[in-house]
Amino acid sequence: MEKYALVTGSSSGIGLEIAKILASKGFNIVLTARREERLIENSKSIISNFNVNCDYISCDLSDKNSPNKIYEFCKKNNYDIEILVNNAGYAIPSSFIKTSMEDEEKFLRVLGISVIALSKLFLPAMVKNKKGKIMIISSVAAFAPPTSFLSLYGPVKMFMNRFSDSINSNYNSKGITSTAVCPGFTYTEFHTSNGVQKQMDSMPGFMKKSAKRVATEAISDTFKGKSLSIPTKTYKLFVMILKITPKFLFPLVFKMLSKTSNSKKRG
């Protein structure tokens, strides 16, 4: 039986890099994201460069019906998903009281509920086959205190880490592993398209990593069956510091990092 990997949010950035690396390892790929033109372009490129099958389905995961559409698409085409990569995500840069409840619900659906729904749909076949890997792209924000912007982003990522742990607790014995991947600031379209480029620019250069590097380490840790992946030594150290630093000191730490970046720009 041919092996397939499904990657959400694979029109660009980390998701696309993950799809390419999995294709280089011989996996057939199913891409899904909102932008169909990007999916067409990416699928053609993957087929040409890696000689694997690559199909796509355009879906918006803020629609509660999208996980079922994706699942039925795979089932109809006999795409037996061995690796599920839950990568889709975005940010709401407005403060909590200025964001509509409708926008918050869509946000929670994409970053949280759709991850649960897709995992619930594809897990039974993985259990039956006694093998399967789930990757959930989380964030180092899961370990940091909430900020004045992106008020729900960190809490949702923390929830996703615990959800990943739950999958491992219940299904490791059945051949399934789940890996929560927690990257830091990464060069992608995420910051510009979500209105948080200013925050990205304020970080010093050593804290900004390439999407390919993040994807490479994420896949390596996933294949090793690790429950948690924190790509790059920089962010492994960063998370360790976050865990031992008193919360009241965080504003000072981030302010210091911002000043370091700005001084380098002026120089």
PDB file of C-alpha atoms in Angstrom:
ATOM      1  CA  MET A   1       0.000   0.000   0.000  1.00  0.00           C
ATOM      2  CA  GLU A   2       1.361   3.435  -0.937  1.00  0.00           C
ATOM      3  CA  LYS A   3       2.165   5.734   1.974  1.00  0.00           C
ATOM      4  CA  TYR A   4       0.668   9.220   2.158  1.00  0.00           C
ATOM      5  CA  ALA A   5       1.178  12.303   4.271  1.00  0.00           C
ATOM      6  CA  LEU A   6      -1.451  15.009   4.673  1.00  0.00           C
ATOM      7  CA  VAL A   7      -0.172  18.526   5.364  1.00  0.00           C
ATOM      8  CA  THR A   8      -2.520  21.373   6.288  1.00  0.00           C
ATOM      9  CA  GLY A   9      -1.523  24.983   5.716  1.00  0.00           C
ATOM     10  CA  SER A  10       0.853  23.835   2.973  1.00  0.00           C
ATOM     11  CA  SER A  11       0.625  26.769   0.565  1.00  0.00           C
ATOM     12  CA  SER A  12       3.884  28.233   1.936  1.00  0.00           C
ATOM     13  CA  GLY A  13       6.265  28.400   4.896  1.00  0.00           C
ATOM     14  CA  ILE A  14       6.829  25.538   7.310  1.00  0.00           C
ATOM     15  CA  GLY A  15       3.964  23.461   5.911  1.00  0.00           C
ATOM     16  CA  LEU A  16       5.323  23.543   2.371  1.00  0.00           C
ATOM     17  CA  GLU A  17       8.858  22.733   3.546  1.00  0.00           C
ATOM     18  CA  ILE A  18       7.537  19.771   5.535  1.00  0.00           C
ATOM     19  CA  ALA A  19       5.683  18.515   2.440  1.00  0.00           C
ATOM     20  CA  LYS A  20       8.857  18.744   0.331  1.00  0.00           C
ATOM     21  CA  ILE A  21      10.986  16.871   2.855  1.00  0.00           C
ATOM     22  CA  LEU A  22       8.402  14.110   3.263  1.00  0.00           C
ATOM     23  CA  ALA A  23       8.187  13.825  -0.526  1.00  0.00           C
ATOM     24  CA  SER A  24      11.978  13.467  -0.675  1.00  0.00           C
ATOM     25  CA  LYS A  25      11.577  10.512   1.698  1.00  0.00           C
ATOM     26  CA  GLY A  26       9.173   8.797  -0.718  1.00  0.00           C
ATOM     27  CA  PHE A  27       5.855   9.827   0.784  1.00  0.00           C
ATOM     28  CA  ASN A  28       3.002  10.757  -1.511  1.00  0.00           C
ATOM     29  CA  ILE A  29       1.537  14.062  -0.440  1.00  0.00           C
ATOM     30  CA  VAL A  30      -1.908  15.565   0.037  1.00  0.00           C
ATOM     31  CA  LEU A  31      -1.771  19.342   0.357  1.00  0.00           C
ATOM     32  CA  THR A  32      -4.535  21.449   1.814  1.00  0.00           C
ATOM     33  CA  ALA A  33      -4.850  25.193   2.379  1.00  0.00           C
ATOM     34  CA  ARG A  34      -7.125  28.041   1.332  1.00  0.00           C
ATOM     35  CA  ARG A  35      -5.221  29.345  -1.703  1.00  0.00           C
ATOM     36  CA  GLU A  36      -5.958  26.942  -4.551  1.00  0.00           C
ATOM     37  CA  GLU A  37      -3.578  28.605  -7.006  1.00  0.00           C
ATOM     38  CA  ARG A  38      -0.696  28.039  -4.594  1.00  0.00           C
ATOM     39  CA  LEU A  39      -1.729  24.421  -4.052  1.00  0.00           C
ATOM     40  CA  ILE A  40      -1.770  23.778  -7.811  1.00  0.00           C
ATOM     41  CA  GLU A  41       1.672  25.314  -8.191  1.00  0.00           C
ATOM     42  CA  ASN A  42       3.104  23.452  -5.199  1.00  0.00           C
ATOM     43  CA  SER A  43       1.672  20.078  -6.187  1.00  0.00           C
ATOM     44  CA  LYS A  44       3.130  20.350  -9.705  1.00  0.00           C
ATOM     45  CA  SER A  45       6.514  21.272  -8.259  1.00  0.00           C
ATOM     46  CA  ILE A  46       6.526  18.356  -5.793  1.00  0.00           C
ATOM     47  CA  ILE A  47       5.534  15.856  -8.497  1.00  0.00           C
ATOM     48  CA  SER A  48       8.253  17.158 -10.811  1.00  0.00           C
ATOM     49  CA  ASN A  49      11.030  17.340  -8.223  1.00  0.00           C
ATOM     50  CA  PHE A  50      10.383  14.213  -6.161  1.00  0.00           C
ATOM     51  CA  ASN A  51       8.582  11.803  -8.504  1.00  0.00           C
ATOM     52  CA  VAL A  52       5.736  11.100  -6.078  1.00  0.00           C
ATOM     53  CA  ASN A  53       2.004  11.549  -6.299  1.00  0.00           C
ATOM     54  CA  CYS A  54       0.840  14.903  -4.929  1.00  0.00           C
ATOM     55  CA  ASP A  55      -2.805  15.894  -4.801  1.00  0.00           C
ATOM     56  CA  TYR A  56      -4.526  18.831  -3.149  1.00  0.00           C
ATOM     57  CA  ILE A  57      -7.836  20.032  -1.768  1.00  0.00           C
ATOM     58  CA  SER A  58      -8.595  23.676  -1.137  1.00  0.00           C
ATOM     59  CA  CYS A  59     -10.318  24.157   2.235  1.00  0.00           C
ATOM     60  CA  ASP A  60     -10.727  26.824   4.881  1.00  0.00           C
ATOM     61  CA  LEU A  61     -10.389  25.163   8.283  1.00  0.00           C
ATOM     62  CA  SER A  62     -12.412  27.936   9.921  1.00  0.00           C
ATOM     63  CA  ASP A  63     -15.381  26.166   8.285  1.00  0.00           C
ATOM     64  CA  LYS A  64     -16.528  23.391  10.621  1.00  0.00           C
ATOM     65  CA  ASN A  65     -17.241  21.120   7.637  1.00  0.00           C
ATOM     66  CA  SER A  66     -13.690  21.289   6.239  1.00  0.00           C
ATOM     67  CA  PRO A  67     -12.133  18.431   8.273  1.00  0.00           C
ATOM     68  CA  ASN A  68     -14.832  16.062   7.021  1.00  0.00           C
ATOM     69  CA  LYS A  69     -14.346  17.295   3.440  1.00  0.00           C
ATOM     70  CA  ILE A  70     -10.620  16.616   3.674  1.00  0.00           C
ATOM     71  CA  TYR A  71     -11.192  13.171   5.177  1.00  0.00           C
ATOM     72  CA  GLU A  72     -13.778  12.204   2.550  1.00  0.00           C
ATOM     73  CA  PHE A  73     -11.455  13.444  -0.212  1.00  0.00           C
ATOM     74  CA  CYS A  74      -8.689  11.162   1.036  1.00  0.00           C
ATOM     75  CA  LYS A  75     -11.063   8.233   1.535  1.00  0.00           C
ATOM     76  CA  LYS A  76     -12.566   8.612  -1.955  1.00  0.00           C
ATOM     77  CA  ASN A  77      -9.117   8.597  -3.559  1.00  0.00           C
ATOM     78  CA  ASN A  78      -7.769   5.753  -1.384  1.00  0.00           C
ATOM     79  CA  TYR A  79      -5.121   7.965   0.169  1.00  0.00           C
ATOM     80  CA  ASP A  80      -4.131   6.012   3.269  1.00  0.00           C
ATOM     81  CA  ILE A  81      -2.743   8.747   5.530  1.00  0.00           C
ATOM     82  CA  GLU A  82       0.242   7.520   7.542  1.00  0.00           C
ATOM     83  CA  ILE A  83       1.444  10.977   8.604  1.00  0.00           C
ATOM     84  CA  LEU A  84      -0.936  13.788   9.543  1.00  0.00           C
ATOM     85  CA  VAL A  85       0.674  17.218   9.785  1.00  0.00           C
ATOM     86  CA  ASN A  86      -1.539  19.803  11.492  1.00  0.00           C
ATOM     87  CA  ASN A  87       0.234  22.986  10.460  1.00  0.00           C
ATOM     88  CA  ALA A  88      -2.484  25.468   9.472  1.00  0.00           C
ATOM     89  CA  GLY A  89      -2.637  28.577  11.599  1.00  0.00           C
ATOM     90  CA  TYR A  90      -2.756  32.334  11.747  1.00  0.00           C
ATOM     91  CA  ALA A  91      -2.842  35.146  14.279  1.00  0.00           C
ATOM     92  CA  ILE A  92      -5.249  37.904  15.277  1.00  0.00           C
ATOM     93  CA  PRO A  93      -3.149  40.992  16.073  1.00  0.00           C
ATOM     94  CA  SER A  94      -5.959  42.979  17.709  1.00  0.00           C
ATOM     95  CA  SER A  95      -6.356  43.188  21.474  1.00  0.00           C
ATOM     96  CA  PHE A  96      -8.861  40.771  23.006  1.00  0.00           C
ATOM     97  CA  ILE A  97     -11.623  43.322  23.675  1.00  0.00           C
ATOM     98  CA  LYS A  98     -11.445  44.646  20.102  1.00  0.00           C
ATOM     99  CA  THR A  99     -11.904  41.266  18.442  1.00  0.00           C
ATOM    100  CA  SER A 100     -15.358  39.956  17.585  1.00  0.00           C
ATOM    101  CA  MET A 101     -16.492  36.662  19.039  1.00  0.00           C
ATOM    102  CA  GLU A 102     -17.001  35.366  15.496  1.00  0.00           C
ATOM    103  CA  ASP A 103     -13.330  36.020  14.699  1.00  0.00           C
ATOM    104  CA  GLU A 104     -12.251  34.337  17.934  1.00  0.00           C
ATOM    105  CA  GLU A 105     -14.352  31.268  17.132  1.00  0.00           C
ATOM    106  CA  LYS A 106     -12.830  30.985  13.642  1.00  0.00           C
ATOM    107  CA  PHE A 107      -9.371  31.336  15.148  1.00  0.00           C
ATOM    108  CA  LEU A 108     -10.017  28.600  17.717  1.00  0.00           C
ATOM    109  CA  ARG A 109     -11.448  26.369  15.018  1.00  0.00           C
ATOM    110  CA  VAL A 110      -8.365  26.631  12.802  1.00  0.00           C
ATOM    111  CA  LEU A 111      -5.720  26.321  15.524  1.00  0.00           C
ATOM    112  CA  GLY A 112      -7.542  23.950  17.833  1.00  0.00           C
ATOM    113  CA  ILE A 113     -10.805  22.299  16.852  1.00  0.00           C
ATOM    114  CA  SER A 114      -9.715  21.366  13.311  1.00  0.00           C
ATOM    115  CA  VAL A 115      -6.604  19.691  14.755  1.00  0.00           C
ATOM    116  CA  ILE A 116      -8.782  17.617  17.062  1.00  0.00           C
ATOM    117  CA  ALA A 117     -11.263  16.848  14.275  1.00  0.00           C
ATOM    118  CA  LEU A 118      -8.643  15.717  11.753  1.00  0.00           C
ATOM    119  CA  SER A 119      -6.875  13.621  14.378  1.00  0.00           C
ATOM    120  CA  LYS A 120     -10.169  12.006  15.363  1.00  0.00           C
ATOM    121  CA  LEU A 121     -10.976  11.220  11.724  1.00  0.00           C
ATOM    122  CA  PHE A 122      -7.614   9.753  10.700  1.00  0.00           C
ATOM    123  CA  LEU A 123      -6.607   7.994  13.931  1.00  0.00           C
ATOM    124  CA  PRO A 124      -8.900   4.930  13.572  1.00  0.00           C
ATOM    125  CA  ALA A 125      -7.176   3.821  10.338  1.00  0.00           C
ATOM    126  CA  MET A 126      -3.755   4.425  11.903  1.00  0.00           C
ATOM    127  CA  VAL A 127      -4.728   2.262  14.871  1.00  0.00           C
ATOM    128  CA  LYS A 128      -6.007  -0.432  12.520  1.00  0.00           C
ATOM    129  CA  ASN A 129      -2.735  -0.348  10.560  1.00  0.00           C
ATOM    130  CA  LYS A 130      -0.764  -0.248  13.852  1.00  0.00           C
ATOM    131  CA  LYS A 131       1.304   2.680  12.621  1.00  0.00           C
ATOM    132  CA  GLY A 132       0.916   6.404  12.193  1.00  0.00           C
ATOM    133  CA  LYS A 133       2.420   9.736  13.097  1.00  0.00           C
ATOM    134  CA  ILE A 134       0.719  12.988  13.966  1.00  0.00           C
ATOM    135  CA  MET A 135       2.611  16.255  13.941  1.00  0.00           C
ATOM    136  CA  ILE A 136       1.068  19.345  15.515  1.00  0.00           C
ATOM    137  CA  ILE A 137       2.811  22.631  14.765  1.00  0.00           C
ATOM    138  CA  SER A 138       2.614  24.492  18.050  1.00  0.00           C
ATOM    139  CA  SER A 139       4.865  27.354  19.186  1.00  0.00           C
ATOM    140  CA  VAL A 140       7.307  28.438  21.890  1.00  0.00           C
ATOM    141  CA  ALA A 141       4.458  30.824  22.768  1.00  0.00           C
ATOM    142  CA  ALA A 142       2.978  27.820  24.585  1.00  0.00           C
ATOM    143  CA  PHE A 143       5.653  28.269  27.234  1.00  0.00           C
ATOM    144  CA  ALA A 144       5.536  32.063  27.492  1.00  0.00           C
ATOM    145  CA  PRO A 145       3.067  34.233  29.408  1.00  0.00           C
ATOM    146  CA  PRO A 146       0.302  35.851  27.297  1.00  0.00           C
ATOM    147  CA  THR A 147       1.164  39.145  25.649  1.00  0.00           C
ATOM    148  CA  SER A 148      -0.878  42.311  25.131  1.00  0.00           C
ATOM    149  CA  PHE A 149      -1.522  41.175  21.558  1.00  0.00           C
ATOM    150  CA  LEU A 150      -2.274  37.651  20.271  1.00  0.00           C
ATOM    151  CA  SER A 151      -4.034  37.023  23.579  1.00  0.00           C
ATOM    152  CA  LEU A 152      -5.352  33.556  22.644  1.00  0.00           C
ATOM    153  CA  TYR A 153      -2.390  32.373  20.566  1.00  0.00           C
ATOM    154  CA  GLY A 154      -0.200  31.103  23.418  1.00  0.00           C
ATOM    155  CA  PRO A 155      -3.055  29.510  25.381  1.00  0.00           C
ATOM    156  CA  VAL A 156      -4.262  27.606  22.313  1.00  0.00           C
ATOM    157  CA  LYS A 157      -0.746  26.361  21.609  1.00  0.00           C
ATOM    158  CA  MET A 158      -0.428  25.205  25.215  1.00  0.00           C
ATOM    159  CA  PHE A 159      -3.697  23.308  24.802  1.00  0.00           C
ATOM    160  CA  MET A 160      -2.393  21.691  21.587  1.00  0.00           C
ATOM    161  CA  ASN A 161       0.734  20.497  23.403  1.00  0.00           C
ATOM    162  CA  ARG A 162      -1.425  18.818  26.031  1.00  0.00           C
ATOM    163  CA  PHE A 163      -3.690  17.348  23.338  1.00  0.00           C
ATOM    164  CA  SER A 164      -0.612  15.855  21.675  1.00  0.00           C
ATOM    165  CA  ASP A 165       0.399  14.357  25.028  1.00  0.00           C
ATOM    166  CA  SER A 166      -3.064  12.854  25.320  1.00  0.00           C
ATOM    167  CA  ILE A 167      -2.723  11.123  21.945  1.00  0.00           C
ATOM    168  CA  ASN A 168       0.585   9.629  23.057  1.00  0.00           C
ATOM    169  CA  SER A 169      -0.837   8.465  26.385  1.00  0.00           C
ATOM    170  CA  ASN A 170      -3.722   6.701  24.693  1.00  0.00           C
ATOM    171  CA  TYR A 171      -2.227   5.398  21.444  1.00  0.00           C
ATOM    172  CA  ASN A 172       1.539   4.885  21.770  1.00  0.00           C
ATOM    173  CA  SER A 173       0.842   1.256  22.631  1.00  0.00           C
ATOM    174  CA  LYS A 174      -1.005   0.933  19.321  1.00  0.00           C
ATOM    175  CA  GLY A 175       1.891   2.176  17.188  1.00  0.00           C
ATOM    176  CA  ILE A 176       0.920   5.860  17.054  1.00  0.00           C
ATOM    177  CA  THR A 177       3.126   8.789  18.026  1.00  0.00           C
ATOM    178  CA  SER A 178       2.249  12.462  18.223  1.00  0.00           C
ATOM    179  CA  THR A 179       4.833  15.236  18.162  1.00  0.00           C
ATOM    180  CA  ALA A 180       4.127  18.819  19.225  1.00  0.00           C
ATOM    181  CA  VAL A 181       6.551  21.036  17.322  1.00  0.00           C
ATOM    182  CA  CYS A 182       7.303  24.380  18.973  1.00  0.00           C
ATOM    183  CA  PRO A 183       9.230  26.705  16.671  1.00  0.00           C
ATOM    184  CA  GLY A 184      10.143  30.269  17.532  1.00  0.00           C
ATOM    185  CA  PHE A 185      10.285  33.207  15.144  1.00  0.00           C
ATOM    186  CA  THR A 186      10.518  31.761  11.631  1.00  0.00           C
ATOM    187  CA  TYR A 187      10.965  33.442   8.258  1.00  0.00           C
ATOM    188  CA  THR A 188       7.582  32.824   6.584  1.00  0.00           C
ATOM    189  CA  GLU A 189       4.627  34.826   5.257  1.00  0.00           C
ATOM    190  CA  PHE A 190       2.929  34.362   8.643  1.00  0.00           C
ATOM    191  CA  HIS A 191       3.983  37.665  10.217  1.00  0.00           C
ATOM    192  CA  THR A 192       3.231  39.909   7.239  1.00  0.00           C
ATOM    193  CA  SER A 193      -0.104  38.298   6.394  1.00  0.00           C
ATOM    194  CA  ASN A 194      -1.244  38.379  10.037  1.00  0.00           C
ATOM    195  CA  GLY A 195      -0.245  41.953  10.839  1.00  0.00           C
ATOM    196  CA  VAL A 196       2.542  41.101  13.295  1.00  0.00           C
ATOM    197  CA  GLN A 197       5.575  41.892  11.141  1.00  0.00           C
ATOM    198  CA  LYS A 198       6.514  44.670  13.559  1.00  0.00           C
ATOM    199  CA  GLN A 199       6.949  42.117  16.344  1.00  0.00           C
ATOM    200  CA  MET A 200       9.031  39.915  14.039  1.00  0.00           C
ATOM    201  CA  ASP A 201      11.237  42.865  13.070  1.00  0.00           C
ATOM    202  CA  SER A 202      11.805  43.756  16.720  1.00  0.00           C
ATOM    203  CA  MET A 203      13.527  40.424  17.391  1.00  0.00           C
ATOM    204  CA  PRO A 204      17.320  40.111  16.963  1.00  0.00           C
ATOM    205  CA  GLY A 205      18.525  38.193  13.932  1.00  0.00           C
ATOM    206  CA  PHE A 206      19.801  35.155  15.849  1.00  0.00           C
ATOM    207  CA  MET A 207      16.231  34.425  16.967  1.00  0.00           C
ATOM    208  CA  LYS A 208      14.867  34.210  13.409  1.00  0.00           C
ATOM    209  CA  LYS A 209      15.120  30.795  11.768  1.00  0.00           C
ATOM    210  CA  SER A 210      14.418  29.494   8.269  1.00  0.00           C
ATOM    211  CA  ALA A 211      11.285  27.466   7.579  1.00  0.00           C
ATOM    212  CA  LYS A 212      13.382  24.712   5.992  1.00  0.00           C
ATOM    213  CA  ARG A 213      15.532  24.327   9.107  1.00  0.00           C
ATOM    214  CA  VAL A 214      12.471  24.200  11.357  1.00  0.00           C
ATOM    215  CA  ALA A 215      10.797  21.646   9.074  1.00  0.00           C
ATOM    216  CA  THR A 216      13.921  19.458   8.924  1.00  0.00           C
ATOM    217  CA  GLU A 217      14.248  19.234  12.705  1.00  0.00           C
ATOM    218  CA  ALA A 218      10.495  18.764  13.126  1.00  0.00           C
ATOM    219  CA  ILE A 219      10.448  15.782  10.778  1.00  0.00           C
ATOM    220  CA  SER A 220      13.562  14.275  12.354  1.00  0.00           C
ATOM    221  CA  ASP A 221      11.993  14.448  15.827  1.00  0.00           C
ATOM    222  CA  THR A 222       8.673  13.124  14.531  1.00  0.00           C
ATOM    223  CA  PHE A 223      10.329  10.079  12.975  1.00  0.00           C
ATOM    224  CA  LYS A 224      12.161   9.479  16.254  1.00  0.00           C
ATOM    225  CA  GLY A 225       8.776   9.446  17.988  1.00  0.00           C
ATOM    226  CA  LYS A 226       9.563  12.394  20.257  1.00  0.00           C
ATOM    227  CA  SER A 227       6.556  13.891  22.018  1.00  0.00           C
ATOM    228  CA  LEU A 228       8.019  17.402  21.924  1.00  0.00           C
ATOM    229  CA  SER A 229      10.187  19.058  19.295  1.00  0.00           C
ATOM    230  CA  ILE A 230      11.764  22.464  19.833  1.00  0.00           C
ATOM    231  CA  PRO A 231      13.706  23.199  16.634  1.00  0.00           C
ATOM    232  CA  THR A 232      17.182  24.776  16.939  1.00  0.00           C
ATOM    233  CA  LYS A 233      19.463  25.056  19.965  1.00  0.00           C
ATOM    234  CA  THR A 234      18.518  28.726  20.283  1.00  0.00           C
ATOM    235  CA  TYR A 235      14.920  27.931  21.128  1.00  0.00           C
ATOM    236  CA  LYS A 236      15.727  24.880  23.235  1.00  0.00           C
ATOM    237  CA  LEU A 237      17.697  27.264  25.438  1.00  0.00           C
ATOM    238  CA  PHE A 238      14.970  29.913  25.173  1.00  0.00           C
ATOM    239  CA  VAL A 239      12.293  27.496  26.408  1.00  0.00           C
ATOM    240  CA  MET A 240      14.524  26.336  29.250  1.00  0.00           C
ATOM    241  CA  ILE A 241      14.954  29.977  30.307  1.00  0.00           C
ATOM    242  CA  LEU A 242      11.199  30.552  30.025  1.00  0.00           C
ATOM    243  CA  LYS A 243      10.557  27.647  32.373  1.00  0.00           C
ATOM    244  CA  ILE A 244      12.813  28.961  35.140  1.00  0.00           C
ATOM    245  CA  THR A 245      12.274  32.730  34.796  1.00  0.00           C
ATOM    246  CA  PRO A 246       9.675  34.368  37.077  1.00  0.00           C
ATOM    247  CA  LYS A 247       6.768  35.634  35.007  1.00  0.00           C
ATOM    248  CA  PHE A 248       7.097  39.229  36.182  1.00  0.00           C
ATOM    249  CA  LEU A 249      10.520  39.427  34.490  1.00  0.00           C
ATOM    250  CA  PHE A 250       9.294  38.535  30.995  1.00  0.00           C
ATOM    251  CA  PRO A 251       8.421  42.099  29.916  1.00  0.00           C
ATOM    252  CA  LEU A 252      11.993  43.124  30.791  1.00  0.00           C
ATOM    253  CA  VAL A 253      13.466  40.205  28.825  1.00  0.00           C
ATOM    254  CA  PHE A 254      11.475  40.962  25.686  1.00  0.00           C
ATOM    255  CA  LYS A 255      12.205  44.686  26.012  1.00  0.00           C
ATOM    256  CA  MET A 256      15.919  43.921  26.222  1.00  0.00           C
ATOM    257  CA  LEU A 257      15.765  41.713  23.114  1.00  0.00           C
ATOM    258  CA  SER A 258      13.917  44.450  21.238  1.00  0.00           C
ATOM    259  CA  LYS A 259      16.537  47.047  22.208  1.00  0.00           C
ATOM    260  CA  THR A 260      19.323  44.698  21.078  1.00  0.00           C
ATOM    261  CA  SER A 261      17.699  44.371  17.667  1.00  0.00           C
ATOM    262  CA  ASN A 262      17.094  48.087  17.251  1.00  0.00           C
ATOM    263  CA  SER A 263      20.658  48.998  18.217  1.00  0.00           C
ATOM    264  CA  LYS A 264      21.986  46.599  15.580  1.00  0.00           C
ATOM    265  CA  LYS A 265      19.744  48.213  12.954  1.00  0.00           C
ATOM    266  CA  ARG A 266      21.018  51.706  13.814  1.00  0.00           C
ATOM    267  CA  GLY A 267      24.592  50.485  13.705  1.00  0.00           C
TER     268      GLY A 267
END
